[in-house]
Tab-separated table of C-alpha atoms and ligand atoms in Angstrom:
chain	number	residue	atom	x	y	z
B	535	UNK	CA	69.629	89.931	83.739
B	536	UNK	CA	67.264	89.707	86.628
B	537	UNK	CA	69.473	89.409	90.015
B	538	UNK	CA	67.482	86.976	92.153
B	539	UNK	CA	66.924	88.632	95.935
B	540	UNK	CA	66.945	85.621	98.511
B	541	UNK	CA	66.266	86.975	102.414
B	542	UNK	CA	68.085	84.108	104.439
B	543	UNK	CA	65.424	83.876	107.209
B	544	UNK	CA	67.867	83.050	110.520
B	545	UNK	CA	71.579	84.158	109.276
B	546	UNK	CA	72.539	82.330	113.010
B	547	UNK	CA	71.555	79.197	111.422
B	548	UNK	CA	70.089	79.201	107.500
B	549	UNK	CA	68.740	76.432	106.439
B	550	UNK	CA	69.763	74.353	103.391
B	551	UNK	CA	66.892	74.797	101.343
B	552	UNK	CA	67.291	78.269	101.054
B	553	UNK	CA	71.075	78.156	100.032
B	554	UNK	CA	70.777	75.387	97.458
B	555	UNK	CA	69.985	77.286	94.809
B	556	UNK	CA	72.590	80.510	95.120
B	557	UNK	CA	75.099	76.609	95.645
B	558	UNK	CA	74.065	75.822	92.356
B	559	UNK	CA	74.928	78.674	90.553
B	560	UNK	CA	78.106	78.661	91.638
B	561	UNK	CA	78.556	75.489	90.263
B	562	UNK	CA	77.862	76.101	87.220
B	563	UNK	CA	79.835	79.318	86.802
B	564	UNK	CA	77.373	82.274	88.212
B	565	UNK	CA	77.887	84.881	90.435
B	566	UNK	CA	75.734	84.771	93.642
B	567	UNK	CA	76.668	87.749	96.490
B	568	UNK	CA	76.497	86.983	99.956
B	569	UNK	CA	77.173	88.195	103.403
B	570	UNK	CA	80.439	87.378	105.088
B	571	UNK	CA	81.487	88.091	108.795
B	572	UNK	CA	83.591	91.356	107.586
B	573	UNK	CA	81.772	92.295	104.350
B	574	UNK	CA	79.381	91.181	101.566
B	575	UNK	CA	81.225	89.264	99.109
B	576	UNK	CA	80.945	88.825	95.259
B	577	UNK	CA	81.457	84.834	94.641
B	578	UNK	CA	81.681	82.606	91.523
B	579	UNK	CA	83.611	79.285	91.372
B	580	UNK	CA	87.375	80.034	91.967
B	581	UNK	CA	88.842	77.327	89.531
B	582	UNK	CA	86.962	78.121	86.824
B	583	UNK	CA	88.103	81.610	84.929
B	584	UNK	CA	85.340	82.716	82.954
B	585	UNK	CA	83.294	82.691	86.129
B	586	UNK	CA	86.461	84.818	87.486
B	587	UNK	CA	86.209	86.641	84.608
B	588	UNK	CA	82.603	88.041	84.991
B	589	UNK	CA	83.133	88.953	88.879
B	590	UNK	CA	85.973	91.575	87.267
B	591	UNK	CA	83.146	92.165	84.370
B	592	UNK	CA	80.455	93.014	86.882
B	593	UNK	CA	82.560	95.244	89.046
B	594	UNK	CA	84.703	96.623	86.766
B	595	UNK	CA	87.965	95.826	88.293
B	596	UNK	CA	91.517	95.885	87.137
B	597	UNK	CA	92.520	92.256	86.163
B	598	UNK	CA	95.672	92.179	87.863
B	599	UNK	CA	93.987	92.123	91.364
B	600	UNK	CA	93.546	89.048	92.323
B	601	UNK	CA	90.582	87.600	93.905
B	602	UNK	CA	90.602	85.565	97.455
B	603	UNK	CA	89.360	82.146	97.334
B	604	UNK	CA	86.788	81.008	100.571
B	605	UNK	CA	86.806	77.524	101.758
B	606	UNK	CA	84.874	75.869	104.806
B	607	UNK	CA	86.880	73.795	106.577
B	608	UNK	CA	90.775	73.098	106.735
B	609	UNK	CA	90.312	69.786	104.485
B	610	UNK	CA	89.642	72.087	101.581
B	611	UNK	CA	92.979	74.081	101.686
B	612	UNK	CA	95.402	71.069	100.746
B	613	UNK	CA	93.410	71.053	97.070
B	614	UNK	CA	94.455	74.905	96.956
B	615	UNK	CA	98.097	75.435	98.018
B	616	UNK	CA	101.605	73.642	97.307
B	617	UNK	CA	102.652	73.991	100.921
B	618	UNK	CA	101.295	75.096	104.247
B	619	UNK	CA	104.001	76.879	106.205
B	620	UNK	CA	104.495	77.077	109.908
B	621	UNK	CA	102.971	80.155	110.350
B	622	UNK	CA	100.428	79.486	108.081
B	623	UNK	CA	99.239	76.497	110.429
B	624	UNK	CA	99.662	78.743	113.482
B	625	UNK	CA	97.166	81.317	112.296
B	626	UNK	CA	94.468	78.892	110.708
B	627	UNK	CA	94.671	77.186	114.262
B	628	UNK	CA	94.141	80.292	116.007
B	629	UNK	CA	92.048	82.475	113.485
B	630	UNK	CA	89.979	80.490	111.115
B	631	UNK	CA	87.464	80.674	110.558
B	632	UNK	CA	87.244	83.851	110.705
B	633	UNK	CA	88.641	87.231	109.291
B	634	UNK	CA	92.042	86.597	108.135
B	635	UNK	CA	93.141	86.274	104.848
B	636	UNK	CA	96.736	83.890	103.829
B	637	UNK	CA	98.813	83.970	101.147
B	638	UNK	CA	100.248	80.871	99.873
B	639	UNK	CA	102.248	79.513	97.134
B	640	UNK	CA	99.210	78.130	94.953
B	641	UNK	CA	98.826	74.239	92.381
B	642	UNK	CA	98.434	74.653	89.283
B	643	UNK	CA	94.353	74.019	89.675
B	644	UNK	CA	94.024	77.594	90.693
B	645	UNK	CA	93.718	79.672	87.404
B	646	UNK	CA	95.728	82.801	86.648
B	647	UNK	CA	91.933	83.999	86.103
B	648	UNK	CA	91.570	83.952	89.916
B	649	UNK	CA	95.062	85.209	90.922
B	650	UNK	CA	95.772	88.072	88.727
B	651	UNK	CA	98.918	85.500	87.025
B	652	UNK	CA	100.338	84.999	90.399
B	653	UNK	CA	101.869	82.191	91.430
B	654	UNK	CA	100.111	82.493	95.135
B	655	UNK	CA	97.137	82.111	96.009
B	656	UNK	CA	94.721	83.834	98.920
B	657	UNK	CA	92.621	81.904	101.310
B	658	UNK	CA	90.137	82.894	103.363
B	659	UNK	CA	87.608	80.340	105.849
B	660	UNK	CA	84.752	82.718	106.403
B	661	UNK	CA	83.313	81.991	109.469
B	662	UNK	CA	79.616	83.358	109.159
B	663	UNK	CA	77.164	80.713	108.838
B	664	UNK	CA	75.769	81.918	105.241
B	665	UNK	CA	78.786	81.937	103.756
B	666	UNK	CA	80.907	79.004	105.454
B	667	UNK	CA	77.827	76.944	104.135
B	668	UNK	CA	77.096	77.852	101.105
B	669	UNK	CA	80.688	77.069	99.751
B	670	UNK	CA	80.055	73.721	101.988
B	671	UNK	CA	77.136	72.901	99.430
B	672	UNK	CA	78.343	74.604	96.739
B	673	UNK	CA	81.541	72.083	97.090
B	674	UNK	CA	84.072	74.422	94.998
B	675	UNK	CA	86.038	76.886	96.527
B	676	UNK	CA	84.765	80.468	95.971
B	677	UNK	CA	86.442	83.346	94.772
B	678	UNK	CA	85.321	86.250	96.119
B	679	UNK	CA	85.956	90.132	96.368
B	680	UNK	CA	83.942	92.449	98.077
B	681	UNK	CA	80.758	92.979	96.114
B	682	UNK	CA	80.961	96.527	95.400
B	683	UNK	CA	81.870	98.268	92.190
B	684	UNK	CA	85.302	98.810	92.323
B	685	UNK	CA	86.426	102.212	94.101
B	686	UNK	CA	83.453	102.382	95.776
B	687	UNK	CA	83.156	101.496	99.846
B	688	UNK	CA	82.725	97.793	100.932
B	689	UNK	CA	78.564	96.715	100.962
B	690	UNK	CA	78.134	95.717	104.562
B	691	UNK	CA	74.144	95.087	104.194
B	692	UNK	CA	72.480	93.849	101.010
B	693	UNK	CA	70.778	96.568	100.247
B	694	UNK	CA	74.563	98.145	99.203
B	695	UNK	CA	75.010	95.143	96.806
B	696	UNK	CA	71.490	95.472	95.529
B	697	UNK	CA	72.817	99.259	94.373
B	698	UNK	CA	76.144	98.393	92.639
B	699	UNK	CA	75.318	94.885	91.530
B	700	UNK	CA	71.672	94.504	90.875
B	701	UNK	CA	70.752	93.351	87.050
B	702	UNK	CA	74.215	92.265	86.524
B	703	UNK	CA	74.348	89.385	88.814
B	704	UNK	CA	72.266	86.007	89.130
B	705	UNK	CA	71.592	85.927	93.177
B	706	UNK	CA	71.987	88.404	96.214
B	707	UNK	CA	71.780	85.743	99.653
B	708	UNK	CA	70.551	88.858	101.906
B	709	UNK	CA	71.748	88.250	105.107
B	710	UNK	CA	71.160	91.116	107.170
B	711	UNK	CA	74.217	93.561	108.545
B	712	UNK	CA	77.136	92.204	108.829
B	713	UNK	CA	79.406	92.103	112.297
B	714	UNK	CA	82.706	93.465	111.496
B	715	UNK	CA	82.350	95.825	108.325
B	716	UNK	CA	85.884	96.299	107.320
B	717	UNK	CA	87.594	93.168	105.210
B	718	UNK	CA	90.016	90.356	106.274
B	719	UNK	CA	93.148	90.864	107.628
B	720	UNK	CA	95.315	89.869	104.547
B	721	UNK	CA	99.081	88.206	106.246
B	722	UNK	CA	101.216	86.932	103.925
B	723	UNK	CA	102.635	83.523	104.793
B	724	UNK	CA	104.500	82.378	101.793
B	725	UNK	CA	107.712	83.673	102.584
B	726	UNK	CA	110.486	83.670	105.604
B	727	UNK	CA	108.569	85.850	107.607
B	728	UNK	CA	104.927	86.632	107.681
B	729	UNK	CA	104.186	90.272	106.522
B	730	UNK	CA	100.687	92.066	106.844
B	731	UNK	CA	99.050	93.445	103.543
B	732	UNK	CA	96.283	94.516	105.155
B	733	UNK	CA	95.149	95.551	108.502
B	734	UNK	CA	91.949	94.175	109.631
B	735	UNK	CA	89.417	92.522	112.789
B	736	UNK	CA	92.418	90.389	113.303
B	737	UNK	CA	94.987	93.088	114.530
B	738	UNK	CA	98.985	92.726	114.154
B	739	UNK	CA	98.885	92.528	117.767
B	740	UNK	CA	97.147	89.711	117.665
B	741	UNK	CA	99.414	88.061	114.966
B	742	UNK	CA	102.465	89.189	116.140
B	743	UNK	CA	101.089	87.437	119.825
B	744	UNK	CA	101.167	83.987	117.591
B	745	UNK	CA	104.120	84.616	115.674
B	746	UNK	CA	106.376	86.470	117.122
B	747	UNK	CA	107.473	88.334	114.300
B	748	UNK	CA	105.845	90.110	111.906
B	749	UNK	CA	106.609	92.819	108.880
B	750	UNK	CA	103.960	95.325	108.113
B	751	UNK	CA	104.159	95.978	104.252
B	752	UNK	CA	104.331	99.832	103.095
B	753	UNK	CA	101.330	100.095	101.272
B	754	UNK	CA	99.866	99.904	104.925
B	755	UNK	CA	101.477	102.248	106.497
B	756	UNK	CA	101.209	105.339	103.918
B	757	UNK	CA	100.704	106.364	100.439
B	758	UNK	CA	102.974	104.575	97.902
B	759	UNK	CA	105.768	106.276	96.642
B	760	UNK	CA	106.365	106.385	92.656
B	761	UNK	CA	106.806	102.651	91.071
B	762	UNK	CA	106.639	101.382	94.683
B	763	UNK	CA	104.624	97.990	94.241
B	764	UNK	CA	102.215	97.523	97.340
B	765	UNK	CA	102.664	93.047	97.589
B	766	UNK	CA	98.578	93.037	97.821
B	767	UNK	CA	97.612	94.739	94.021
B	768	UNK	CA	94.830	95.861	95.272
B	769	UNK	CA	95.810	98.471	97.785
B	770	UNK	CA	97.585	100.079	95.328
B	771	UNK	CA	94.164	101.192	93.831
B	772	UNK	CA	92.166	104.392	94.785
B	773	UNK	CA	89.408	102.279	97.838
B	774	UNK	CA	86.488	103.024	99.109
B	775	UNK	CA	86.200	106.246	97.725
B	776	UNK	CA	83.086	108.697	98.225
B	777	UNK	CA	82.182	110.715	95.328
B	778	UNK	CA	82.897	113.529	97.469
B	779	UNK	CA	86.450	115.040	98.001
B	780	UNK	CA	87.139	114.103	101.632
B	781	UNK	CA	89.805	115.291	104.140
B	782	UNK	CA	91.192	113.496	107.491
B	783	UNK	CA	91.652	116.066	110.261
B	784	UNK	CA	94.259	114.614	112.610
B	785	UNK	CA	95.009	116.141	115.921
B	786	UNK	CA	93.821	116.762	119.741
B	787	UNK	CA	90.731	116.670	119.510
B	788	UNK	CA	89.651	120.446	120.665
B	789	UNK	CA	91.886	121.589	117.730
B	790	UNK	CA	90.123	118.973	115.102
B	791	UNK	CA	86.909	119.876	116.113
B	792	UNK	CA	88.116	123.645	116.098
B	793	UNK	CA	89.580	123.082	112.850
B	794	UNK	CA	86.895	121.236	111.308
B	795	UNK	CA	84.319	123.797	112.362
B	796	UNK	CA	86.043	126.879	110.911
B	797	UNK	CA	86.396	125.606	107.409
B	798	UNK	CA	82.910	124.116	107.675
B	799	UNK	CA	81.442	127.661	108.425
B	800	UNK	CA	83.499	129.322	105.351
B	801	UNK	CA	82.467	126.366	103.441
B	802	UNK	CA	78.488	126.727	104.322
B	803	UNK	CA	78.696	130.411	103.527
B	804	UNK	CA	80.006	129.636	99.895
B	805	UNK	CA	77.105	127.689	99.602
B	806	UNK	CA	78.874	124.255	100.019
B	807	UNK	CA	77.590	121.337	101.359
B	808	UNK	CA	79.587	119.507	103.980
B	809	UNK	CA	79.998	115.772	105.766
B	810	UNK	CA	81.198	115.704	108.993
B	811	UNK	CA	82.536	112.177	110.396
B	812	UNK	CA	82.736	112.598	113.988
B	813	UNK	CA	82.015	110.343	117.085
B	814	UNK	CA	79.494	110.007	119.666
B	815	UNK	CA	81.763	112.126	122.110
B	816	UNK	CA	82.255	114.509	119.513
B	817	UNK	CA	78.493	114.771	117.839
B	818	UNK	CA	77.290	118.171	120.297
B	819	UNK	CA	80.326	120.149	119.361
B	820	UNK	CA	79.647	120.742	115.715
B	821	UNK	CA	76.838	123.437	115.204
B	822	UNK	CA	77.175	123.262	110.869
B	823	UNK	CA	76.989	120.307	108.631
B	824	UNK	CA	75.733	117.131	108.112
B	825	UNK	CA	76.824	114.990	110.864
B	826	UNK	CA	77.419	111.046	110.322
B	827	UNK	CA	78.437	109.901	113.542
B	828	UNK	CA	80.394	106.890	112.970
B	829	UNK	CA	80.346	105.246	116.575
B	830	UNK	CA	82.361	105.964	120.075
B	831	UNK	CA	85.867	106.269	120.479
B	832	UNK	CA	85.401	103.730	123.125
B	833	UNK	CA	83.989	101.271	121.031
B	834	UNK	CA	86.317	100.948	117.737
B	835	UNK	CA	84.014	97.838	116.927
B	836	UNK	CA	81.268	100.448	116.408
B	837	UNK	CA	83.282	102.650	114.207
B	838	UNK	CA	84.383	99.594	112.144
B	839	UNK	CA	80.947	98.291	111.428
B	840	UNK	CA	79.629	101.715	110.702
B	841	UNK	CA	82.518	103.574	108.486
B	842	UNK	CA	81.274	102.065	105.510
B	843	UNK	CA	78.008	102.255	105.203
B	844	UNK	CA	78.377	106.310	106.451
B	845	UNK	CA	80.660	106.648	103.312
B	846	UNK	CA	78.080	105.259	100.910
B	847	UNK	CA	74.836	107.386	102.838
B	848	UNK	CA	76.873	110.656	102.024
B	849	UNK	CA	77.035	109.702	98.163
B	850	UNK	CA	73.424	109.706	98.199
B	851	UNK	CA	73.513	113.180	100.277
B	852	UNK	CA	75.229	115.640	97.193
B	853	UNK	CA	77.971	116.861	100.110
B	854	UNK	CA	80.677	118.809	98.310
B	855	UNK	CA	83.550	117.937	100.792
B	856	UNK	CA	83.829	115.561	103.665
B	857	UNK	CA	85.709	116.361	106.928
B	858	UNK	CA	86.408	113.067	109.349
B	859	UNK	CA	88.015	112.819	112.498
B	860	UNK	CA	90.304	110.308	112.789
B	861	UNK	CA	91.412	107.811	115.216
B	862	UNK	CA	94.450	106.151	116.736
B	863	UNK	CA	95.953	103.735	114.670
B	864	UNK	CA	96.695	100.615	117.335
B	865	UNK	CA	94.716	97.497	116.845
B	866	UNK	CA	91.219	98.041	114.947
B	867	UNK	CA	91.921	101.343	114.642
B	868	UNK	CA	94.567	100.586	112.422
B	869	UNK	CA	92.422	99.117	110.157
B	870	UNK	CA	89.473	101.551	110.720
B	871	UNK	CA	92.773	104.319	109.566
B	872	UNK	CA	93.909	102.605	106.518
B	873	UNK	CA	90.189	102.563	105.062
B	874	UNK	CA	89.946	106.604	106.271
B	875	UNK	CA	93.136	107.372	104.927
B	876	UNK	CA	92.330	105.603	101.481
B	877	UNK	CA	88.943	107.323	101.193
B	878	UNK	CA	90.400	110.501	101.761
B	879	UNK	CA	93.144	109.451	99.030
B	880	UNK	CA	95.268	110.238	101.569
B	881	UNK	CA	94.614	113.893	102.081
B	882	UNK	CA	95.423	114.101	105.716
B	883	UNK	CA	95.593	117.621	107.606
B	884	UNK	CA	97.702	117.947	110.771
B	885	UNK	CA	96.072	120.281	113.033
R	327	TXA	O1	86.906	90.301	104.021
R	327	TXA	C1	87.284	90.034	102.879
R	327	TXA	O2	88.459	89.666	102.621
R	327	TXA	C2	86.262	90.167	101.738
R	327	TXA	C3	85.195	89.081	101.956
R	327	TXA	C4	84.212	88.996	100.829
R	327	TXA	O3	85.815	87.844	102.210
R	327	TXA	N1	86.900	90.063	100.458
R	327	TXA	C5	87.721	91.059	99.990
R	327	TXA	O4	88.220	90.837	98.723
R	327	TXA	O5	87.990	92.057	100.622
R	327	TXA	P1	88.837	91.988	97.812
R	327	TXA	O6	88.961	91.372	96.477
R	327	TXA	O7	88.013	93.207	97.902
R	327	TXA	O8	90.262	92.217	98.400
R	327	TXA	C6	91.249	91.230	98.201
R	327	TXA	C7	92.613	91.797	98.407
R	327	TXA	C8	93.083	92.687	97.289
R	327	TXA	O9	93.751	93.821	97.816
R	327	TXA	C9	94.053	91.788	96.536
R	327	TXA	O10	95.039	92.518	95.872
R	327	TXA	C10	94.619	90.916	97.645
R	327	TXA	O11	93.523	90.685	98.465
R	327	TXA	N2	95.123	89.623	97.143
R	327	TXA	C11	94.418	88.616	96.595
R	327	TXA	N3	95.225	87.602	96.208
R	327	TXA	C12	96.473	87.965	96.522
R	327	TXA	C13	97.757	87.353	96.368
R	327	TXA	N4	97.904	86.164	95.811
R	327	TXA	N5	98.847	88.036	96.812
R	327	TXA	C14	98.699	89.253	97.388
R	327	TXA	N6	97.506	89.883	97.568
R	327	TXA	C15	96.412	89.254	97.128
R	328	MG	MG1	87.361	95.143	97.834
């Protein structure tokens, strides 16, 4: 199949014309990607399943992770879900559009196709203008996962799609960078008390500041133990990965860097090649390996938007091994952690 490359000319404000045709597809069962606030997503028509079923086709996902389903505007999410809790109101006032992610108890009209055979359903209100639009015109809600092959890091520019996706897709909207470059927050709000699946531009501080209380679920906070079942299916799954082995360094700082560099030096003089993630504070201190400097400590928005795309630029480098700094794990740095920390399969060295 020929995959269709359309450059949205202002992404602030696209025009119709060039978003009636991707809005078309979708109607009639394609798959068109297309740029999001957080990341690039993969979307086909959310209530019908064989268009479900060629977004896990054309990434090669596991069928039991269900997909999110975007919507533009709060009249849309009635058609969707049984109920709307209070806390589910609370956040949508607050936080859509925009990069959260809620679970809810789904109708019937959402196909087990679309949630993995679970009887919720998660909604997202994208608030990028591309992509709040296009499922305006398309006038279905669209399922959509991040439109990478699956394992590999998030596309946050099209040219990422255009390598995992191209010939196996009808459309690619090309809409620049995106802003945030981690995915939604995911909160789940079907039950007594909301609890946070994944961390994400919308921080649990943030939450918690609207709700009061909120439970963090385990597959957050660390690797799962044995037949421990994460309440999201999909962090349960290997993310993100680079195809090289990659370790988190966690520490001081003087003793990561220290660290770092004397395993870099042994690693050179065996003839490896190695990735260094480090920071723009951090960048002068390492004499050896390939640097990808990810952003400033002082600017976590930076690191966000960047960590992705430095993952994918080190496939295409043939490093052996990958050493990152990491970073504290309070508001976006907790979700900046929980991508390292899944990259890194959670091979984390305390220095
Ligand atoms: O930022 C984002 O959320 C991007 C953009 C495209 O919107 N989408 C995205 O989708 O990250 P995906 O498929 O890569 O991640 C969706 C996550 C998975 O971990 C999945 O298991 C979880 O959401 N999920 C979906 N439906 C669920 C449900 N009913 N209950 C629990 N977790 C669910
Ligand atoms: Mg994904």
């Amino acid at each position: 199949m020929e995959t269709k490359i359309i450059k949205i000319t202002d992404k602030a404000a696209p025009r119709d014309e060039e978003l009636m045709e991707a809005a078309g597809i979708l109607r009639q069962g394609g798959l068109v990607a297309f740029p999001t606030e957080t990341v690039y997503g993969l979307g086909a028509n959310a209530l019908d399943e064989g268009a479900a079923a060629r977004i896990y086709a054309a990434k090669g996902r596991p069928s039991d992770n269900p997909l999110i389903a975007h919507i533009s505007c709060m009249e849309e999410l009635p058609a969707l879900v049984r109920e709307i809790p209070e806390a589910g109101k609370r956040l949508a006032e607050k936080f859509w559009p925009g990069p959260l992610t809620m679970i809810f108890p789904k109708k019937s009209v959402v196909p087990d196709g679309t949630t993995g055979g679970l009887d919720t359903v998660a909604v997202r209100m994208p608030s990028d203008p591309v992509a709040n639009r296009l499922i305006r015109l398309a006038g279905v809600p669209v399922a959509a996962p991040s439109a990478n092959l699956s394992g590999r890091p998030s596309p946050t520019r099209a040219g990422h799609v255009v390598e995992d996706m191209n010939g196996k897709i009808e459309m690619i909207l090309d809409g620049g960078e995106v802003g945030i470059g981690v995915e939604s927050t995911i909160v789940d709000v079907s039950g007594p008390v909301p609890v946070l699946l994944r961390p994400g531009a919308v921080t649990l501080e943030m939450l918690k500041e609207v709700l009061g209380k909120v439970e963090t679920d385990a597959a957050v906070l660390g690797p799962l133990g044995n037949g421990v079942k994460p309440r999201a299916p999909g962090m349960k799954y290997r993310h993100y990965a680079p195809k090289a082995d990659m370790i988190l360094v966690e520490g001081e700082t003087s003793r990561v860097v220290g660290y770092i560099n004397h395993e870099t030096k042994k690693a050179v003089e065996a003839g490896k090649r190695i990735g260094i993630i480090c920071t723009q504070e951090s960048r002068a201190l390492y004499p050896l390996g390939i640097l990808a400097v990810v952003g400033s400590r002082e600017h976590e928005e930076t690191v966000a938007h960047n960590l992705f795309s430095v993952l994918r630029d080190f496939d295409g480098q043939a490093v052996d091994c990958i050493f990152s700094e990491s970073f504290s794990d309070d508001r976006l740095g907790q979700a900046i952690m929980n991508r390292l920390c899944k990259a890194a399969g959670y091979h984390i060295i305390k220095v």
